[in-house]
Amino acid sequence: MVNKKQIRGVYLVTDRPLCIHHNLAEVVKLAALGGVSFVQLREKETDSRTFLELAKHLIEILRPFSIPLLINDRLDICLAAGAEGVHLGQSDLPWWEARRILGEQAILGLSLETKEDYFSLIHTHPKPELDYLAVSPVFDTNTKTNTKPAWGLMGVTWLKNQTNLPIVAIGGIKESNAEAVIEAGADSLAVVSAICSAKDPKLATENLSKKFHSIKE
Amino acid sequence: MVNKKQIRGVYLVTDRPLCIHHNLAEVVKLAALGGVSFVQLREKETDSRTFLELAKHLIEILRPFSIPLLINDRLDICLAAGAEGVHLGQSDLPWWEARRILGEQAILGLSLETKEDYFSLIHTHPKPELDYLAVSPVFDTNTKTNTKPAWGLMGVTWLKNQTNLPIVAIGGIKESNAEAVIEAGADSLAVVSAICSAKDPKLATENLSKKFHSIKE
């Protein structure tokens, strides 16, 4: 079982169409070898059967490394595959329903798109049973559509100062801005194309991972 | 709790774009007043939050009538909403995973598109823990894409003779062919447009429901 207090480091969010040099399984394996801390399987167009098979395959790859797999949105895929948790957006199932269904051991993360999302969260649940909050997006990005205006680095710092929960930053993060995002307060950097589309996903993961060591250790 | 042995009668499968004269909730309410036996909420394009809200709303409508709501494909929506069961297709989660997750009280139905689907089912599970098998499609239809060749009436009779499980027929069923489908062996008639697009969904449901009385009682 993952120690929930250690949500930190590089967090790969998958996107199969962006896996241009290697297939999904290869990207995930290489990211694991490069020291990725978490992987989130995100599939928006796939049928449930294929989604489940992908999840099971990624768990086979990740479990020897003790790297948790989270599933985007779909609790049922998480339950059927035996994944470690779920990442929820604002249009997904309510996180408290997810917590009730998955139990307290599951890793549960929630994306916040605006400060209002945060206020609305703590208004109803001053101590939400969540394992991290994701600032989404930190920077503008092409990999996700319909997102609200970017939080920026000051948004990361703002959220870090509001909560004791670990902060995952997502959206437009790459090697060149990673240090600034960590310094702004991110405990974890979620990346999509910076690893999925990299010619060398292992090296890309290592380089992002080093940013944590150079700053915080 | 529904008596699983009584899977019989008119089974409404929802399709919001086909609800042209009334909205979804009105169609479901009118179908309930017309004597529908089961309702399946099918949403293929909707985000999870909206799907859940629709499910909860339909449960509010149906529970006073003791009419079970089934969810198409999504176990997580079923669990979060507290619906009575799930209908699974061949590209959805495996039914045995669904049974494990939902427990034995849930209503669980499986669509068979071909005789091979049936043989493959009983090859691995001679006594599958399913509550019905759906013959899909009985007739060619425009409401579902990518379906295999229609089973026809002889297909319904063939499946009825293979199994003790209740048979739900779906695909192209309307008032004019309903009797023939029941006589061929269907225990339940699943309809989409015949109720969703009806000017009078209550009357449409009553007329379909009468076919069971005129034949089997």
XYZ file of C-alpha atoms in Angstrom:
434
model
C 0.000 0.000 0.000
C 1.256 3.436 -0.885
C 2.033 5.801 1.936
C -0.393 8.570 1.168
C 1.801 11.152 2.867
C 4.395 10.629 0.184
C 2.483 11.998 -2.762
C 5.444 13.622 -4.383
C 7.435 13.479 -7.586
C 6.609 12.902 -11.207
C 3.051 11.850 -12.022
C 2.429 10.534 -15.534
C -1.043 11.057 -16.993
C -1.485 8.901 -20.072
C -2.817 9.948 -23.437
C -2.615 7.240 -26.084
C -2.846 9.523 -29.132
C 0.175 11.416 -27.758
C 2.243 8.236 -27.471
C 3.930 8.821 -30.816
C 7.366 7.189 -30.435
C 6.374 4.272 -28.181
C 3.084 2.590 -27.391
C 1.321 3.195 -24.077
C 2.771 0.161 -22.293
C 6.287 1.056 -23.394
C 5.887 4.652 -22.259
C 4.670 3.503 -18.849
C 7.470 0.946 -18.488
C 10.097 3.526 -19.435
C 8.589 6.103 -17.089
C 8.702 3.499 -14.302
C 12.379 2.858 -15.035
C 12.907 6.624 -14.999
C 11.455 6.923 -11.499
C 7.872 8.050 -12.005
C 5.922 8.195 -8.712
C 2.346 7.721 -9.997
C 0.615 6.874 -13.231
C -2.930 7.875 -14.127
C -4.681 6.043 -16.944
C -6.904 8.470 -18.788
C -9.154 7.124 -21.550
C -12.038 9.205 -22.739
C -13.177 7.430 -25.898
C -12.537 3.779 -25.144
C -15.113 1.104 -24.396
C -15.115 -0.276 -20.862
C -13.694 -3.657 -21.800
C -10.657 -2.141 -23.512
C -10.226 0.372 -20.689
C -10.176 -2.484 -18.153
C -7.663 -4.475 -20.187
C -5.362 -1.457 -20.466
C -5.621 -0.886 -16.718
C -4.775 -4.506 -15.914
C -1.828 -4.406 -18.280
C -0.445 -1.226 -16.724
C -0.859 -2.691 -13.219
C 1.220 -5.702 -14.304
C 3.932 -3.305 -15.451
C 3.815 -1.015 -12.424
C 3.326 -3.382 -9.499
C 6.911 -4.725 -9.514
C 8.019 -1.108 -9.075
C 5.384 -0.472 -6.348
C 4.127 2.426 -8.414
C 0.392 3.069 -7.935
C -1.980 3.263 -10.876
C -4.854 5.709 -10.679
C -7.800 5.668 -13.042
C -9.252 8.833 -14.458
C -12.926 9.214 -13.563
C -14.039 5.583 -13.780
C -14.465 3.982 -10.355
C -15.783 0.842 -11.961
C -12.578 0.339 -13.922
C -10.588 0.961 -10.728
C -12.617 -1.650 -8.835
C -12.548 -4.236 -11.595
C -8.823 -3.827 -12.301
C -7.763 -3.494 -8.672
C -6.040 -0.160 -9.270
C -4.861 1.921 -6.322
C -7.153 4.865 -6.827
C -9.046 7.347 -8.899
C -8.503 10.858 -10.142
C -11.669 12.924 -10.380
C -12.436 16.105 -12.265
C -15.239 18.519 -11.587
C -17.554 16.743 -14.067
C -16.838 13.288 -12.704
C -18.590 11.506 -9.849
C -18.553 13.436 -6.575
C -15.428 12.525 -4.583
C -17.411 11.623 -1.450
C -19.332 9.013 -3.428
C -16.013 7.712 -4.724
C -14.614 7.557 -1.182
C -17.697 5.707 0.036
C -17.481 3.177 -2.791
C -13.705 2.697 -2.896
C -13.002 2.818 0.842
C -10.406 4.715 2.803
C -7.388 2.870 1.441
C -7.872 4.124 -2.104
C -5.905 7.096 -3.381
C -8.341 9.801 -4.325
C -7.378 13.024 -6.041
C -9.529 15.912 -7.175
C -8.865 18.503 -9.868
C -9.632 22.096 -9.025
C -10.093 24.368 -11.997
C -10.754 27.589 -10.096
C -10.479 29.081 -6.632
C -14.262 28.748 -6.459
C -13.864 24.986 -6.781
C -11.639 25.070 -3.700
C -13.999 27.269 -1.688
C -16.930 25.100 -2.633
C -14.976 22.013 -1.532
C -14.033 23.282 1.915
C -17.397 24.936 2.447
C -19.082 21.529 2.419
C -16.128 19.477 3.701
C -13.623 21.452 5.802
C -11.412 18.337 6.024
C -12.064 16.502 2.755
C -11.026 12.851 2.641
C -8.862 13.425 -0.379
C -5.230 12.467 -0.907
C -4.284 15.365 -3.105
C -5.650 18.403 -4.866
C -4.689 19.042 -8.453
C -4.230 22.574 -9.762
C -5.549 22.295 -13.305
C -4.222 23.729 -15.506
C -1.119 25.493 -14.220
C -0.289 26.664 -17.725
C -2.335 26.684 -20.894
C -2.117 23.446 -22.782
C -3.424 21.730 -25.863
C -3.807 18.279 -24.346
C -7.028 19.000 -22.500
C -9.946 20.928 -23.899
C -12.546 23.037 -22.134
C -10.321 23.920 -19.234
C -10.781 27.208 -17.454
C -8.114 29.957 -17.419
C -4.732 28.712 -16.222
C -3.893 29.071 -12.486
C -0.327 30.199 -13.119
C 2.486 29.833 -10.582
C 0.796 32.222 -8.199
C -2.252 29.980 -8.238
C -0.115 27.030 -7.142
C 1.308 29.061 -4.268
C -2.140 30.301 -3.324
C -3.538 26.767 -3.060
C -0.452 25.496 -1.219
C -1.054 28.162 1.422
C -4.720 27.170 1.805
C -4.355 23.477 2.528
C -2.254 20.754 4.081
C -3.163 18.348 1.292
C -0.440 17.574 -1.247
C -0.653 19.703 -4.383
C -0.364 18.111 -7.809
C 0.257 20.604 -10.607
C -0.931 19.720 -14.087
C -1.040 21.475 -17.444
C 1.827 22.601 -19.639
C 4.574 21.345 -17.339
C 7.899 20.499 -18.967
C 11.545 20.307 -18.040
C 12.093 24.016 -18.571
C 9.406 25.203 -16.141
C 9.378 22.283 -13.681
C 11.625 23.906 -11.074
C 9.500 27.032 -10.993
C 6.346 24.954 -10.413
C 7.959 23.022 -7.565
C 9.241 26.245 -6.026
C 5.731 27.674 -6.298
C 4.536 24.871 -4.017
C 3.757 21.768 -6.088
C 4.453 18.456 -4.356
C 3.999 16.553 -7.568
C 4.223 17.416 -11.261
C 1.661 15.763 -13.500
C 2.726 15.589 -17.107
C 1.148 14.224 -20.247
C 3.024 15.073 -23.435
C 6.376 15.730 -21.710
C 6.602 11.967 -21.157
C 4.062 10.417 -23.550
C 5.501 12.177 -26.592
C 9.153 12.076 -25.533
C 11.610 10.210 -27.739
C 13.111 8.877 -24.516
C 10.385 8.707 -21.850
C 12.836 7.254 -19.315
C 15.214 10.174 -19.699
C 12.341 12.674 -19.694
C 11.089 11.189 -16.412
C 14.571 11.190 -14.887
C 15.109 14.809 -15.832
C 11.797 15.884 -14.329
C 12.438 13.771 -11.241
C 15.828 15.389 -10.671
C 14.128 18.747 -10.247
C 12.711 17.516 -6.937
C 16.090 16.370 -5.697
C 17.886 19.546 -6.715
C 15.361 21.706 -4.921
C 14.052 19.827 -1.924
C 16.803 17.449 -0.792
C -36.201 -5.863 -4.008
C -37.354 -7.066 -7.392
C -38.193 -10.713 -7.771
C -35.677 -11.741 -10.348
C -37.877 -14.568 -11.580
C -40.351 -12.017 -12.810
C -38.287 -10.442 -15.524
C -41.131 -9.986 -17.919
C -42.990 -7.231 -19.710
C -42.017 -3.961 -21.296
C -38.445 -2.777 -20.758
C -37.727 0.835 -21.662
C -34.170 1.636 -22.777
C -33.644 5.393 -22.764
C -32.144 7.512 -25.502
C -32.306 11.244 -24.816
C -31.897 12.414 -28.435
C -34.911 10.269 -29.320
C -37.065 11.923 -26.644
C -38.609 14.348 -29.114
C -42.081 15.046 -27.705
C -41.261 14.868 -23.984
C -38.045 15.102 -22.017
C -36.406 12.025 -20.533
C -37.984 12.345 -17.087
C -41.447 12.810 -18.601
C -41.008 9.793 -20.867
C -39.962 7.649 -17.911
C -42.823 8.874 -15.742
C -45.366 8.238 -18.498
C -43.902 4.797 -19.194
C -44.191 4.017 -15.474
C -47.837 5.074 -15.530
C -48.303 2.879 -18.591
C -46.997 -0.183 -16.774
C -43.352 -0.493 -17.839
C -41.544 -3.305 -15.993
C -37.933 -2.073 -16.167
C -36.072 1.015 -17.275
C -32.484 1.095 -18.454
C -30.647 4.410 -18.492
C -28.287 4.476 -21.443
C -25.956 7.447 -21.834
C -22.983 7.155 -24.116
C -21.750 10.738 -24.424
C -22.508 12.249 -21.032
C -20.021 13.121 -18.303
C -20.187 11.033 -15.146
C -21.656 13.770 -12.974
C -24.586 14.368 -15.327
C -25.087 10.616 -15.777
C -25.298 10.201 -11.993
C -27.769 13.054 -11.643
C -29.986 11.599 -14.352
C -29.869 8.202 -12.663
C -30.834 9.638 -9.280
C -33.676 11.585 -10.843
C -35.058 8.499 -12.618
C -34.817 6.483 -9.393
C -36.928 9.146 -7.649
C -39.521 8.766 -10.368
C -39.492 4.962 -10.497
C -39.177 3.935 -6.860
C -42.794 4.796 -5.933
C -43.824 2.371 -8.697
C -41.309 -0.289 -7.513
C -39.889 -0.283 -11.025
C -36.166 -1.132 -11.098
C -33.670 1.124 -12.854
C -30.751 -0.526 -14.609
C -27.698 1.372 -15.806
C -26.126 0.676 -19.158
C -22.489 -0.351 -18.796
C -21.454 1.876 -15.891
C -21.212 -0.013 -12.603
C -19.902 3.089 -10.899
C -23.027 5.045 -11.757
C -25.128 2.121 -10.521
C -23.249 2.037 -7.205
C -23.248 5.787 -6.688
C -26.926 6.209 -7.581
C -28.129 3.080 -5.822
C -29.753 1.681 -8.959
C -31.022 -1.900 -9.019
C -28.633 -3.240 -11.616
C -26.604 -3.017 -14.755
C -27.024 -4.015 -18.358
C -23.802 -5.073 -20.045
C -22.880 -5.374 -23.681
C -20.058 -7.392 -25.168
C -17.678 -4.388 -25.051
C -18.521 -3.495 -21.462
C -16.939 -4.848 -18.298
C -17.083 -8.645 -17.989
C -20.293 -9.671 -16.252
C -18.495 -11.754 -13.606
C -16.540 -8.662 -12.528
C -19.821 -6.790 -12.364
C -21.382 -9.555 -10.249
C -18.398 -9.559 -7.910
C -18.545 -5.785 -7.475
C -22.333 -5.343 -7.290
C -23.178 -8.453 -5.276
C -25.811 -11.100 -5.830
C -28.802 -8.845 -5.216
C -28.142 -6.681 -8.264
C -29.985 -7.312 -11.497
C -27.446 -8.141 -14.162
C -28.264 -8.591 -17.820
C -26.007 -9.365 -20.749
C -26.510 -8.644 -24.441
C -25.707 -11.430 -26.858
C -25.068 -10.316 -30.400
C -24.417 -13.733 -31.897
C -24.812 -17.412 -31.142
C -21.035 -17.460 -30.614
C -21.518 -15.002 -27.740
C -23.861 -17.522 -26.132
C -21.553 -20.488 -26.680
C -18.618 -18.528 -25.319
C -20.679 -17.599 -22.244
C -21.749 -21.129 -21.335
C -18.372 -22.604 -22.250
C -16.768 -20.663 -19.403
C -19.813 -20.464 -17.115
C -22.374 -23.245 -17.645
C -24.625 -21.582 -15.065
C -23.897 -17.877 -15.411
C -24.995 -15.645 -12.530
C -27.039 -13.470 -14.837
C -30.658 -12.401 -14.508
C -31.438 -12.252 -18.184
C -29.943 -12.591 -21.609
C -30.732 -9.998 -24.246
C -31.063 -10.964 -27.896
C -29.607 -7.938 -29.642
C -30.791 -6.943 -32.152
C -33.907 -8.942 -32.979
C -34.569 -6.748 -36.000
C -32.394 -4.214 -37.751
C -32.612 -0.796 -36.183
C -31.220 2.693 -36.513
C -30.967 3.434 -32.806
C -27.813 1.440 -32.185
C -24.812 1.394 -34.462
C -22.234 -1.306 -35.079
C -24.529 -4.155 -34.203
C -24.071 -7.503 -35.831
C -26.696 -9.068 -38.169
C -30.148 -9.254 -36.597
C -31.152 -12.488 -34.797
C -34.658 -12.532 -36.209
C -37.584 -14.335 -34.582
C -35.939 -17.703 -35.100
C -32.943 -16.435 -33.145
C -35.189 -15.581 -30.201
C -36.695 -19.076 -30.270
C -33.255 -20.643 -30.592
C -31.944 -18.837 -27.500
C -35.130 -19.548 -25.527
C -34.593 -23.243 -26.178
C -30.970 -23.095 -24.992
C -31.431 -21.548 -21.572
C -33.657 -21.184 -18.531
C -32.693 -17.539 -18.136
C -35.316 -14.956 -19.086
C -34.930 -13.625 -22.609
C -35.104 -9.909 -23.298
C -35.550 -9.042 -26.959
C -34.232 -5.711 -28.201
C -33.947 -3.997 -31.556
C -36.679 -2.771 -33.845
C -39.555 -3.868 -31.623
C -42.825 -1.977 -32.007
C -46.511 -2.554 -31.459
C -46.968 -4.248 -34.832
C -44.350 -6.972 -34.281
C -44.481 -7.283 -30.486
C -46.804 -10.302 -30.407
C -44.619 -12.207 -32.816
C -41.538 -11.569 -30.659
C -43.324 -12.750 -27.515
C -44.592 -15.833 -29.324
C -41.049 -16.519 -30.485
C -40.006 -16.782 -26.840
C -39.221 -13.334 -25.462
C -40.054 -12.816 -21.791
C -39.505 -9.103 -22.074
C -39.545 -6.585 -24.893
C -36.927 -3.871 -24.730
C -37.840 -0.788 -26.714
C -36.157 2.525 -27.336
C -37.879 4.687 -29.933
C -41.282 2.980 -29.626
C -41.627 4.703 -26.247
C -39.003 7.509 -26.246
C -40.284 9.014 -29.490
C -43.970 8.289 -28.942
C -46.365 11.209 -28.792
C -48.047 9.375 -25.923
C -45.439 7.244 -24.125
C -48.030 6.047 -21.588
C -50.327 4.734 -24.307
C -47.398 3.233 -26.212
C -46.315 1.370 -23.063
C -49.860 0.195 -22.344
C -50.298 -1.096 -25.865
C -47.017 -3.016 -25.736
C -47.822 -4.316 -22.269
C -51.210 -5.644 -23.421
C -49.456 -7.961 -25.847
C -48.213 -9.985 -22.891
C -51.665 -10.284 -21.391
C -53.339 -11.225 -24.643
C -50.832 -13.991 -25.298
C -49.708 -15.395 -21.983
C -52.556 -14.881 -19.548
